[in-house]
Amino acid sequence: MSVLIYAENADGKFKKSIFEAVSYAKAIADQKRTNLVAISIGDVAADELAALGKYGAEKVLNVSNDKLKNFVNQAYASVIAEAAKAQGADIVVLSNSFSGRGLAPRVAVKLQAGVADGAVALPEQNGGKFTIKKTAFSGKAFAVVELTSANKVIALTPNSYKVVETGGTAQVEDFTVETKESDFKQMLKEIVRSTDKVSLPDAEIVVSAGRGLKGPENWGMVEELADLLGAATACSKPVSDAGWRPHSEHVGQTGIAVSPNLYIAIGISGAIQHLAGISSSKVIVVINKDAEAPFFKVADYGIVGDAFDVLPKLIAAVKEYKA
Ligand code: FAD
């Protein structure tokens, strides 16, 4: 029984989160002493597909079909499930991206599989039990779930597993699946980019600010620091509610959950609803003028100070470091 990884592309390229998911799937395949097969849907160049071999995929199934050029949840789920059946894969791995979150349960239904979305660690197999650690309650907690079904679908949280290069090139094969009309009841008509900046859910560094910044006119400092660090910008809910920043930047229980390597929180109190969206961040840096702000309890590094003093100094220090 092999392992299948769905390698989702963005404009024909694979992002780092996919290399993480391939590396993760390879580790699962190694645990099972089986091979790893990848599937790609859409227009991706042959060399880009073959490069998945570097992370452990032995074979890449390439589904290139005009009807499947754009992401269609149900149709992509059917293709992935058919590929899993054709390859005899009992474990399907996806990235817990926006589309991965939609695909995981749909693929699971088609394979009658148990699903662990938001996985943050490799599965453990003890005494016939297959358990896996995943985020729960919008990232407020972790849960260890047991998958008791024969088939399993796992969606890996971005930035929770390292990219491992094993070397090698994957053999690329065309894979054809008959699609059904019923798979195209919901169609993607257009993608409208809200920004050309680093996408928040995929960002490795996030510079986030809250009401402590006083008003939208002060976000220049936040954007400058983010640009220097190659980071995405984010904010607390009241900030987006007030229209200081777009809702797409709102992080937390009712917004986006992020899991960057570095989360810099400026003038954010650290309310439980905000922490819900950032608790899987690897390193948390808090800048707040109130030493009692709850955010400091979860911070790896804290700066007690006025953002209007600290940020210009931090920006100058990063510029000096990069010079
Ligand atoms: P404040 O609480 O006003 O905190 C501002 C912070 O800035 C303070 O700690 C202050 O000490 C500091 N500060 C002030 N001036 C400076 C300065 N010059 N320099 C440095 N620091 C300074 N919130 C979210 O963020 N995301 C969510 O998803 C979310 N969902 C919610 C869902 C529900 C059902 C509810 C009830 C609330 C939700 N909230 C959410 C709101 C949440 O409870 C908090 O009210 C919110 O996170 C506070 O935002 P803030 O930290 O920016 O503002």
Coordinates of C-alpha atoms and ligand atoms in Angstrom, one line a residue:
M1 CA 0.0 0.0 0.0
S2 CA 1.7 3.2 -1.1
V3 CA 1.3 6.8 0.0
L4 CA -0.1 9.5 -2.3
I5 CA 0.7 13.2 -2.0
Y6 CA -1.4 15.8 -3.7
A7 CA 1.1 18.5 -4.9
E8 CA -1.0 21.6 -5.4
N9 CA 0.5 24.3 -7.6
A10 CA 0.1 28.1 -7.7
D11 CA 0.4 29.4 -11.2
G12 CA 2.3 26.3 -12.3
K13 CA 4.8 26.4 -9.4
F14 CA 5.0 24.5 -6.2
K15 CA 5.3 26.5 -3.0
K16 CA 7.5 25.6 0.0
S17 CA 4.4 24.2 1.8
I18 CA 4.2 21.5 -0.9
F19 CA 7.9 20.6 -0.4
E20 CA 7.1 20.3 3.3
A21 CA 4.1 18.1 2.5
V22 CA 6.1 15.9 0.1
S23 CA 8.9 15.5 2.7
Y24 CA 6.3 14.6 5.3
A25 CA 4.6 12.1 3.0
K26 CA 8.0 10.6 2.3
A27 CA 8.6 10.1 6.0
I28 CA 5.2 8.3 6.3
A29 CA 6.1 6.2 3.3
D30 CA 9.4 5.3 5.0
Q31 CA 7.6 4.4 8.2
K32 CA 5.4 2.0 6.1
R33 CA 8.4 0.8 4.0
T34 CA 6.5 1.7 0.9
N35 CA 6.8 4.2 -2.0
L36 CA 5.6 7.7 -2.4
V37 CA 3.6 8.8 -5.5
A38 CA 2.7 12.5 -6.1
I39 CA -0.2 13.8 -8.1
S40 CA -0.3 17.2 -9.8
I41 CA -3.4 18.7 -11.4
G42 CA -3.2 21.6 -13.9
D43 CA -0.5 23.1 -16.0
V44 CA 2.9 22.4 -14.5
A45 CA 6.2 22.2 -16.5
A46 CA 7.8 18.7 -16.7
D47 CA 11.0 19.8 -14.9
E48 CA 9.0 21.3 -12.0
L49 CA 7.1 18.0 -11.7
A50 CA 10.3 15.9 -11.8
A51 CA 11.8 18.1 -9.1
L52 CA 9.4 16.6 -6.6
G53 CA 11.8 13.7 -6.7
K54 CA 14.2 15.8 -4.7
Y55 CA 11.9 15.5 -1.7
G56 CA 11.2 11.8 -2.0
A57 CA 8.4 11.3 -4.7
E58 CA 9.3 8.4 -6.9
K59 CA 6.6 9.0 -9.4
V60 CA 4.5 12.0 -10.3
L61 CA 1.1 11.5 -11.9
N62 CA 0.4 14.5 -14.1
V63 CA -3.2 15.4 -14.8
S64 CA -3.3 18.0 -17.4
N65 CA -6.8 18.5 -18.8
D66 CA -8.5 21.7 -19.9
K67 CA -11.5 21.2 -17.7
L68 CA -9.2 20.8 -14.7
K69 CA -7.0 23.8 -15.4
N70 CA -8.6 25.8 -12.6
F71 CA -9.3 24.4 -9.1
V72 CA -12.7 22.8 -8.8
N73 CA -13.1 21.2 -5.4
Q74 CA -15.3 18.2 -6.2
A75 CA -13.6 17.4 -9.5
Y76 CA -10.1 17.6 -8.0
A77 CA -11.3 15.4 -5.1
S78 CA -12.6 12.8 -7.6
V79 CA -9.3 12.8 -9.5
I80 CA -7.2 12.4 -6.3
A81 CA -9.4 9.6 -5.0
E82 CA -9.2 7.8 -8.3
A83 CA -5.4 8.2 -8.3
A84 CA -5.3 6.8 -4.8
K85 CA -7.3 3.7 -5.9
A86 CA -5.2 3.2 -9.0
Q87 CA -2.0 3.4 -7.0
G88 CA -3.2 1.3 -4.2
A89 CA -2.5 4.2 -1.8
D90 CA -4.1 3.9 1.6
I91 CA -2.8 7.2 2.9
V92 CA -3.4 10.5 1.0
V93 CA -1.5 13.6 2.2
L94 CA -2.3 17.2 1.3
S95 CA -1.2 20.6 2.5
N96 CA -3.7 22.1 4.8
S97 CA -4.0 25.1 2.5
F98 CA -7.2 26.9 1.6
S99 CA -7.9 24.3 -1.2
G100 CA -6.4 21.4 0.8
R101 CA -8.9 22.1 3.6
G102 CA -11.7 21.8 1.1
L103 CA -10.3 18.7 -0.6
A104 CA -9.4 16.6 2.5
P105 CA -12.9 15.8 3.6
R106 CA -14.2 15.3 0.1
V107 CA -11.3 12.9 -0.8
A108 CA -12.0 11.1 2.6
V109 CA -15.6 10.6 1.7
K110 CA -14.7 9.1 -1.6
L111 CA -12.2 6.7 -0.1
Q112 CA -14.3 6.0 3.1
A113 CA -11.2 7.3 4.9
G114 CA -10.7 8.9 8.3
V115 CA -9.3 12.4 8.0
A116 CA -6.9 14.4 10.1
D117 CA -6.8 18.0 8.9
G118 CA -4.4 20.5 10.4
A119 CA -1.8 17.7 11.2
V120 CA 1.3 19.1 12.9
A121 CA 3.4 15.9 13.4
L122 CA 4.1 12.5 11.9
P123 CA 1.6 9.8 12.7
E124 CA 2.5 7.3 15.4
Q125 CA 1.7 3.7 15.0
N126 CA 1.8 1.7 18.2
G127 CA 0.1 -1.6 18.8
G128 CA -2.0 -1.3 15.6
K129 CA -3.2 2.2 16.6
F130 CA -2.6 5.0 14.1
T131 CA -2.6 8.3 16.0
I132 CA -1.8 11.8 14.8
K133 CA -1.4 15.2 16.5
K134 CA -3.4 18.0 14.9
T135 CA -4.7 21.5 15.7
A136 CA -8.1 21.8 17.2
F137 CA -10.6 24.6 18.1
S138 CA -9.2 27.1 15.5
G139 CA -5.7 26.5 16.7
K140 CA -6.5 27.1 20.4
A141 CA -5.5 23.5 21.3
F142 CA -3.9 20.4 19.9
A143 CA -5.7 17.1 19.7
V144 CA -4.3 13.6 19.2
V145 CA -6.8 11.7 17.1
E146 CA -6.8 8.0 16.2
L147 CA -7.7 7.1 12.6
T148 CA -9.3 3.6 12.7
S149 CA -10.3 3.3 9.0
A150 CA -8.2 1.4 6.5
N151 CA -7.7 4.5 4.3
K152 CA -6.5 7.8 5.8
V153 CA -6.4 11.4 4.6
I154 CA -4.0 13.8 6.3
A155 CA -3.7 17.5 5.7
L156 CA -0.4 19.0 6.9
T157 CA -0.4 22.4 8.5
P158 CA 2.1 24.6 6.6
N159 CA 5.4 25.4 8.4
S160 CA 4.9 22.4 10.8
Y161 CA 7.3 20.0 9.1
K162 CA 10.7 20.7 7.7
V163 CA 11.6 20.3 4.0
V164 CA 14.0 17.3 3.6
E165 CA 15.9 16.9 0.4
T166 CA 16.6 13.3 -0.3
G167 CA 17.9 13.8 -3.9
G168 CA 16.6 12.2 -6.9
T169 CA 14.2 12.9 -9.8
A170 CA 10.7 11.6 -10.0
Q171 CA 9.5 9.8 -13.1
V172 CA 6.6 11.8 -14.6
E173 CA 3.6 9.9 -16.0
D174 CA 0.4 11.2 -17.5
F175 CA -2.7 10.2 -15.6
T176 CA -6.1 10.4 -17.2
V177 CA -9.4 10.3 -15.3
E178 CA -12.9 10.4 -16.8
T179 CA -14.6 13.4 -15.1
K180 CA -18.3 13.5 -14.4
E181 CA -20.6 16.4 -15.0
S182 CA -21.8 16.2 -11.4
D183 CA -18.2 17.1 -10.4
F184 CA -18.6 20.6 -11.9
K185 CA -21.6 21.9 -10.2
Q186 CA -19.4 24.6 -8.6
M187 CA -16.9 26.3 -10.9
L188 CA -14.1 28.7 -10.3
K189 CA -14.7 31.6 -12.7
E190 CA -12.0 34.1 -11.7
I191 CA -9.3 34.6 -9.2
V192 CA -9.0 38.2 -8.1
R193 CA -5.8 39.0 -6.3
S194 CA -6.3 41.3 -3.4
T195 CA -2.5 42.0 -3.1
D196 CA 0.8 41.1 -4.7
K197 CA 2.4 40.9 -1.3
V198 CA 3.4 37.7 0.5
S199 CA 0.3 35.6 1.1
L200 CA -0.6 35.5 4.8
P201 CA -1.5 31.8 5.3
D202 CA 1.7 30.7 3.6
A203 CA 4.0 33.4 5.1
E204 CA 7.1 32.3 7.0
I205 CA 7.3 35.7 8.8
V206 CA 4.3 37.7 9.8
V207 CA 4.4 41.3 11.1
S208 CA 1.1 41.9 12.8
A209 CA -0.2 45.0 14.6
G210 CA -3.2 46.0 16.7
R211 CA -5.0 48.9 18.2
G212 CA -1.8 50.1 19.9
L213 CA -0.8 51.6 16.5
K214 CA -3.6 54.2 17.0
G215 CA -4.7 54.5 13.4
P216 CA -4.2 53.4 9.8
E217 CA -1.9 56.3 9.1
N218 CA 0.8 54.6 11.2
W219 CA 0.9 51.3 9.2
G220 CA 3.8 52.6 7.1
M221 CA 6.2 51.4 9.8
V222 CA 4.5 47.9 9.9
E223 CA 4.7 47.6 6.1
E224 CA 8.3 48.8 6.0
L225 CA 9.4 46.2 8.5
A226 CA 7.4 43.5 6.7
D227 CA 9.0 44.4 3.3
L228 CA 12.4 44.3 4.8
L229 CA 11.8 40.9 6.3
G230 CA 9.9 39.5 3.3
A231 CA 7.0 39.1 5.7
A232 CA 3.2 39.3 5.3
T233 CA 1.3 41.9 7.3
A234 CA -1.6 41.0 9.6
C235 CA -3.7 42.7 12.2
S236 CA -6.1 42.1 15.1
K237 CA -9.9 42.0 14.6
P238 CA -10.7 45.5 15.9
V239 CA -8.2 46.9 13.4
S240 CA -9.9 45.3 10.5
D241 CA -13.4 46.1 11.9
A242 CA -12.4 49.7 12.1
G243 CA -11.4 49.6 8.4
W244 CA -7.8 50.4 9.2
R245 CA -6.7 47.2 7.4
P246 CA -8.5 44.8 5.0
H247 CA -10.4 41.9 6.6
S248 CA -8.0 39.5 4.7
E249 CA -5.4 40.5 7.3
H250 CA -7.4 39.7 10.4
V251 CA -5.8 36.9 12.4
G252 CA -7.5 34.9 15.1
Q253 CA -10.5 32.7 16.0
T254 CA -12.8 34.5 13.6
G255 CA -10.1 35.3 11.0
I256 CA -7.1 33.5 9.5
A257 CA -5.0 30.9 11.4
V258 CA -1.3 31.3 10.7
S259 CA 1.7 29.2 11.6
P260 CA 4.8 31.1 10.5
N261 CA 8.3 30.6 11.8
L262 CA 8.2 34.1 13.2
Y263 CA 5.2 36.1 14.4
I264 CA 5.9 39.7 15.4
A265 CA 2.9 41.2 17.4
I266 CA 3.0 45.0 17.8
G267 CA 0.5 46.8 20.1
I268 CA -1.8 43.7 20.3
S269 CA -3.0 42.8 23.8
G270 CA -3.1 39.0 23.2
A271 CA -6.7 38.3 23.8
I272 CA -7.6 34.5 23.7
Q273 CA -9.5 35.0 20.4
H274 CA -6.3 36.5 18.8
L275 CA -4.0 33.8 20.2
A276 CA -6.3 31.1 18.7
G277 CA -5.0 32.0 15.3
I278 CA -1.3 32.2 16.0
S279 CA -0.6 29.6 18.6
S280 CA 1.2 27.3 16.1
S281 CA 3.8 30.0 15.3
K282 CA 7.3 28.8 16.0
V283 CA 8.7 32.0 17.5
I284 CA 6.6 34.8 18.8
V285 CA 8.0 38.3 19.4
V286 CA 5.7 40.8 21.3
I287 CA 6.2 44.5 21.3
N288 CA 3.8 46.2 23.8
K289 CA 4.1 49.2 26.1
D290 CA 2.2 47.4 28.9
A291 CA 4.4 44.8 30.6
E292 CA 1.3 43.1 31.9
A293 CA -0.2 42.5 28.4
P294 CA -1.3 38.9 28.2
F295 CA 0.6 38.4 24.9
F296 CA 3.9 38.3 26.9
K297 CA 2.8 35.0 28.5
V298 CA 3.1 33.2 25.1
A299 CA 6.0 35.2 23.8
D300 CA 9.4 33.8 23.1
Y301 CA 10.9 37.3 23.1
G302 CA 9.3 40.4 24.4
I303 CA 10.0 44.1 24.1
V304 CA 8.3 46.3 26.7
G305 CA 8.2 49.7 25.0
D306 CA 6.2 52.1 22.9
A307 CA 5.8 50.9 19.3
F308 CA 6.5 54.4 18.1
D309 CA 10.0 54.2 19.6
V310 CA 10.7 50.6 19.1
L311 CA 9.6 50.1 15.4
P312 CA 11.9 52.8 13.9
K313 CA 14.8 51.4 15.8
L314 CA 14.0 47.9 14.7
I315 CA 13.6 49.0 11.1
A316 CA 17.0 50.8 11.3
A317 CA 18.6 47.7 12.8
V318 CA 17.3 45.4 10.1
K319 CA 18.4 47.8 7.4
E320 CA 21.9 47.9 9.0
Y321 CA 22.0 44.2 9.2
K322 CA 21.0 43.8 5.5
A323 CA 23.4 46.5 4.3
Ligands
FAD1 P1 -6.6 46.2 22.4 O1 -7.2 45.1 23.3 O2 -7.1 47.5 22.5 O3 -5.0 46.2 22.8 C1 -4.1 47.1 22.3 C2 -2.7 46.8 22.9 O4 -1.8 47.7 22.4 C3 -2.7 46.9 24.4 O5 -2.1 45.7 25.0 C4 -1.8 48.1 24.7 O6 -1.0 47.9 25.9 C5 -0.9 48.1 23.5 N1 -0.5 49.5 23.1 C6 -1.2 50.6 23.1 N2 -0.4 51.6 22.7 C7 0.8 51.1 22.4 C8 2.0 51.6 21.9 N3 2.1 52.9 21.6 N4 3.1 50.8 21.8 C9 3.0 49.5 22.1 N5 1.8 48.9 22.5 C10 0.8 49.7 22.7 N6 -9.6 39.5 18.0 C11 -8.7 39.1 17.1 O7 -7.6 39.7 17.0 N7 -8.9 38.1 16.3 C12 -10.1 37.4 16.3 O8 -10.3 36.5 15.5 C13 -11.1 37.7 17.2 N8 -12.2 37.1 17.3 C14 -13.1 37.4 18.3 C15 -14.3 36.6 18.4 C16 -15.2 36.9 19.4 C17 -16.4 36.1 19.6 C18 -14.9 38.0 20.3 C19 -15.9 38.3 21.4 C20 -13.8 38.7 20.2 C21 -12.9 38.5 19.2 N9 -11.7 39.2 19.0 C22 -10.8 38.8 18.1 C23 -11.5 40.4 19.8 C24 -10.5 40.2 21.0 O9 -11.3 39.8 22.1 C25 -9.8 41.5 21.4 O10 -10.7 42.5 21.7 C26 -8.8 42.0 20.3 O11 -8.0 41.0 19.9 C27 -8.0 43.2 20.8 O12 -7.3 43.7 19.8 P2 -6.0 44.6 20.1 O13 -5.1 43.8 20.9 O14 -5.5 45.1 18.8 O15 -6.6 45.8 20.9

